[in-house]
Short mmCIF file of C-alpha atoms in Angstrom, two decimals:
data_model
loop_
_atom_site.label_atom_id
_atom_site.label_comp_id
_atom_site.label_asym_id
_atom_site.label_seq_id
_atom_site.Cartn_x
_atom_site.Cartn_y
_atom_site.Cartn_z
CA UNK A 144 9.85 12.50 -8.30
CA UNK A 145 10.16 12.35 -4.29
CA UNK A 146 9.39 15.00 -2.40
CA UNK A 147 10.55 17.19 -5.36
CA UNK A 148 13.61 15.12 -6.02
CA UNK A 149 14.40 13.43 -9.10
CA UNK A 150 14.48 9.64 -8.34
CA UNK A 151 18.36 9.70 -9.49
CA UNK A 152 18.91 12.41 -6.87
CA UNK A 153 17.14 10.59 -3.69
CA UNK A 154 19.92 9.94 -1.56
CA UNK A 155 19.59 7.07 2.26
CA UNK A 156 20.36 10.41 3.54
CA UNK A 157 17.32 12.08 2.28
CA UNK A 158 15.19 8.86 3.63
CA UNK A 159 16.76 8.77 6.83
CA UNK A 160 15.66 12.65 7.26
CA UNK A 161 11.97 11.36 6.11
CA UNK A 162 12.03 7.93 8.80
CA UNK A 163 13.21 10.23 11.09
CA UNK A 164 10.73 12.93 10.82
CA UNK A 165 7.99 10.01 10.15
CA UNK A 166 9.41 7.95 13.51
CA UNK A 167 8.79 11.25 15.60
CA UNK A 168 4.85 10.56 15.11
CA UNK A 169 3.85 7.03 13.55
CA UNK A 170 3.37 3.95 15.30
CA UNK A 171 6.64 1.41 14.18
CA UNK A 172 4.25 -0.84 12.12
CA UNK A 173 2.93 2.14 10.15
CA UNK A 174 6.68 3.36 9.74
CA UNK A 175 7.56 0.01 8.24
CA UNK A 176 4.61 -0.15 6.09
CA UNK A 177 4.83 3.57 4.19
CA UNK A 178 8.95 1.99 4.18
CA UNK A 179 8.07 -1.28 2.60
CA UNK A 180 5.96 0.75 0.10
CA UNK A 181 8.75 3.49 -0.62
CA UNK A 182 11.51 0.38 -0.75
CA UNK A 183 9.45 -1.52 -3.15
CA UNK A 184 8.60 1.28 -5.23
CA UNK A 185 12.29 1.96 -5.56
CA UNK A 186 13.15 -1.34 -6.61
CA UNK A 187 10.73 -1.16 -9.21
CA UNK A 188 12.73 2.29 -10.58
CA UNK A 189 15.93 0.07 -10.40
CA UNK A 190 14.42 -2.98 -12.46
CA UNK A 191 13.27 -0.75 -14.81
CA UNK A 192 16.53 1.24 -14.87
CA UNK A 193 15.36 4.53 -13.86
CA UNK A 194 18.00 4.57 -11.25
CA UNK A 195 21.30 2.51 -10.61
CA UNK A 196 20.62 1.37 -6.97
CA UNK A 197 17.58 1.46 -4.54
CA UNK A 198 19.00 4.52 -1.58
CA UNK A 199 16.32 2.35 0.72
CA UNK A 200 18.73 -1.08 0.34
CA UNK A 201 21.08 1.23 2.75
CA UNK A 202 18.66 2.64 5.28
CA UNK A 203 18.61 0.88 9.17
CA UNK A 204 15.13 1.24 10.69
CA UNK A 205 15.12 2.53 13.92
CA UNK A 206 14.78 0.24 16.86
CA UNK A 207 11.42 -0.50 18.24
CA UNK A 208 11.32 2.29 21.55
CA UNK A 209 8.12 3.69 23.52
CA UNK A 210 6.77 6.80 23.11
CA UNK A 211 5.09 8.80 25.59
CA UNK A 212 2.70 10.35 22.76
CA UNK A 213 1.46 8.95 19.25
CA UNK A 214 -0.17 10.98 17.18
CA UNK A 215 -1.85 10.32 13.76
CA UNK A 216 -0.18 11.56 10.83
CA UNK A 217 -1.27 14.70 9.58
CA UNK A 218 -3.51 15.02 5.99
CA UNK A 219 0.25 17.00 4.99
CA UNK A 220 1.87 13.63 5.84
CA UNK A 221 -0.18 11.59 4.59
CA UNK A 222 -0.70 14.05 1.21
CA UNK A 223 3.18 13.99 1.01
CA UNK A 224 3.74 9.97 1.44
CA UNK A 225 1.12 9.49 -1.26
CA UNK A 226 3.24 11.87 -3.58
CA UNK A 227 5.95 10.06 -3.47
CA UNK A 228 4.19 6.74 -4.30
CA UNK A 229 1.58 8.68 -7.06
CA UNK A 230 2.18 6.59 -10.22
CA UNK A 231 3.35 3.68 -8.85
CA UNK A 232 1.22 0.76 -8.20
CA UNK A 233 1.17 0.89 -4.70
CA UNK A 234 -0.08 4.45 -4.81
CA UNK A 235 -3.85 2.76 -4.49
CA UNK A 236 -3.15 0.23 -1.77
CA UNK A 237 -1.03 3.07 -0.04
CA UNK A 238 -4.01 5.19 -0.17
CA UNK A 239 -6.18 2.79 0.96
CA UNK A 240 -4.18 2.00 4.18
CA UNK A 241 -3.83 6.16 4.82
CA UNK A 242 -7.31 6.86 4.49
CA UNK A 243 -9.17 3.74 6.10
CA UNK A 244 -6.90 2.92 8.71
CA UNK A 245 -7.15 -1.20 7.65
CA UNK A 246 -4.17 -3.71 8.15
CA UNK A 247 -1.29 -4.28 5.26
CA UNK A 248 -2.82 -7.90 5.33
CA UNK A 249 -6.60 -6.53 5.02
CA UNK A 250 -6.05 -4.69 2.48
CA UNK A 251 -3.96 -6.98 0.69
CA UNK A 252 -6.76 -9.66 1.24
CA UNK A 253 -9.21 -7.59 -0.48
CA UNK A 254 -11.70 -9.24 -2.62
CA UNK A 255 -14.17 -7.35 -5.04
CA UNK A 256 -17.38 -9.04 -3.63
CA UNK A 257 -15.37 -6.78 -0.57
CA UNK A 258 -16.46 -3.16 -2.22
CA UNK A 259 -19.30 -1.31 -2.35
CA UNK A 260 -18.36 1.70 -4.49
CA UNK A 261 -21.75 2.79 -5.00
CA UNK A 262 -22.49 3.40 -1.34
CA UNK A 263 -18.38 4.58 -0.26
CA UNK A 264 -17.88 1.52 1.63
CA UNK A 265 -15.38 -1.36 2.27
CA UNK A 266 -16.18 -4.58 4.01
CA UNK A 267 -13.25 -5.58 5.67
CA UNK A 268 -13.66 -9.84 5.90
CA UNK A 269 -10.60 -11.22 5.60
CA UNK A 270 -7.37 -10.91 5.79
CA UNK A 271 -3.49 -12.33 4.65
CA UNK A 272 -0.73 -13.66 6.66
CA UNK A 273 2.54 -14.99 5.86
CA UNK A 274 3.07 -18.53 7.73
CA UNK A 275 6.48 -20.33 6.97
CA UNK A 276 7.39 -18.55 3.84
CA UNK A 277 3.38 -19.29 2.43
CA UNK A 278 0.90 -16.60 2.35
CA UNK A 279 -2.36 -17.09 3.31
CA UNK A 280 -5.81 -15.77 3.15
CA UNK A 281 -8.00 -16.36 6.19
CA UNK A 282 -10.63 -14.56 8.63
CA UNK A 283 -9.81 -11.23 10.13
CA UNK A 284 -7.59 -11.16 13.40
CA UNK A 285 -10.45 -11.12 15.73
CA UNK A 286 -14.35 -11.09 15.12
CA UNK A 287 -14.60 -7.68 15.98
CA UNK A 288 -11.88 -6.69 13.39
CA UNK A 289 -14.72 -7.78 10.46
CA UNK A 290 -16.42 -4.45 9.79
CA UNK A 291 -17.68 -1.62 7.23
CA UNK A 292 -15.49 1.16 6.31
CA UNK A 293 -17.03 4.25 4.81
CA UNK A 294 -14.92 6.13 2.09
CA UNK A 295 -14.88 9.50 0.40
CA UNK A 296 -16.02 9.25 -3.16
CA UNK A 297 -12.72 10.25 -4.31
CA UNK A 298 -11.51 6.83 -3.42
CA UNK A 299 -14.24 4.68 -4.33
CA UNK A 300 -13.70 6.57 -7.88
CA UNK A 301 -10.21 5.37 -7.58
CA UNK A 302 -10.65 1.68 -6.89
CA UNK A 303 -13.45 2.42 -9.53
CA UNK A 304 -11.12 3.48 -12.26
CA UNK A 305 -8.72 0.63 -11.10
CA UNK A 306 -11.33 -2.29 -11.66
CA UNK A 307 -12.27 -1.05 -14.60
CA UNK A 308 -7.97 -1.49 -16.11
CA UNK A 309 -8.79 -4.90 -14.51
CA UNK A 310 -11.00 -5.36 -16.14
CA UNK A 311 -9.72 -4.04 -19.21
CA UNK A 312 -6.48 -6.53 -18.84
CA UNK A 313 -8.70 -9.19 -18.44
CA UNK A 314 -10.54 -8.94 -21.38
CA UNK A 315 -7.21 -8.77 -23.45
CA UNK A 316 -6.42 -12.80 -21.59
CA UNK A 317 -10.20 -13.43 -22.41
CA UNK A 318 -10.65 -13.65 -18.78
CA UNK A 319 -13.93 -12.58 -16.63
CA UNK A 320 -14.21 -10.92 -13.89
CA UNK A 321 -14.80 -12.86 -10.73
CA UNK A 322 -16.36 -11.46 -7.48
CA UNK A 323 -13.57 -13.40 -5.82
CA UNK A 324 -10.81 -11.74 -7.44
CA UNK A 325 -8.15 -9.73 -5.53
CA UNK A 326 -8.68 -6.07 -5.69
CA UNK A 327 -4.59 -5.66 -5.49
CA UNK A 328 -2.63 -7.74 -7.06
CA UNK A 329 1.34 -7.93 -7.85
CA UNK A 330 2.32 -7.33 -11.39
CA UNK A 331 2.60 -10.74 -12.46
CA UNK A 332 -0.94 -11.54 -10.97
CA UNK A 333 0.14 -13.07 -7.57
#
């Protein structure tokens, strides 16, 4: 479901209403982020054949324009973003980004050694760039952008819960657990 729709049902016209409504009060690089996430989300319903074709392949962001005023999205916004995404893997990461205000590439650079779950905190250290068609992982964008996130519990028990299925998935490839490991990674591992 999206936004109370079926997935079959989601029309572009139904996602151009939410980028529009979205574009009246997010910054463009949050706008393509929650997009990415919807986008990807949906192609993961078409692999798997819940749906015929991805609405999102049809949908023209809006060009970049200035705004007087940007405001933050409100906990409704956010609440209603994360519904659409709940059950899909990039419900956590999503979450993450809504709630701490980190970087796609910060949170994508994420490292285990990186949480504190005991004491509601992220370290932010690092962070992931794409140069020439190569990721990579380096240092955060400035010094200053290094730093300690608290979290509410509710999350840490979420990134809890998802360690632990990392854990569990691990085990099954006789694998260990590294403190070097990527909190979020893609399906396949990457």
């Amino acid at each position: 479901l999206i936004g109370g729709l079926r997935l079959g049902d989601v029309t572009p016209g139904h996602l151009t209403s939410c980028v529009g409504t979205l574009a009246a009060t997010l910054s463009r690089s949050t706008l393509v982020s929650i997009f990415t996430l919807t986008k990807a989300a949906l192609n993961d319903a078409v692999a798997k054949r819940q749906i015929r074709m991805n609405p999102a392949e049809q949908i023209t962001m809006p060009t970049r324009g200035r705004t007087e005023k940007m405001s933050a999205p409100s906990p409704a916004d956010i609440a209603e973003v994360l519904d659409c995404l709940r059950g899909h893997e990039t419900f956590l990461p999503a979450a993450v980004l809504a709630y701490t205000g980190m970087r796609r590439g910060e949170v994508c650079a994420l490292r285990r050694a990186s949480l504190d779950l005991d004491c509601c905190e992220i370290n932010v250290r690092g962070t992931v760039q794409r140069l020439v068609r190569v990721l990579s992982v380096g240092a955060t964008k400035t010094a200053n952008s290094a730093r300690a996130i608290k979290i509410t519990a509710e999350l840490a028990d979420a990134l809890r819960a998802h360690l632990l299925e990392q854990d569990r998935v691990a085990a099954t490839l006789e694998m260990t657990p590294a403190p070097d490991w990527f909190v979020f990674v893609a399906p396949k591992g990457r």
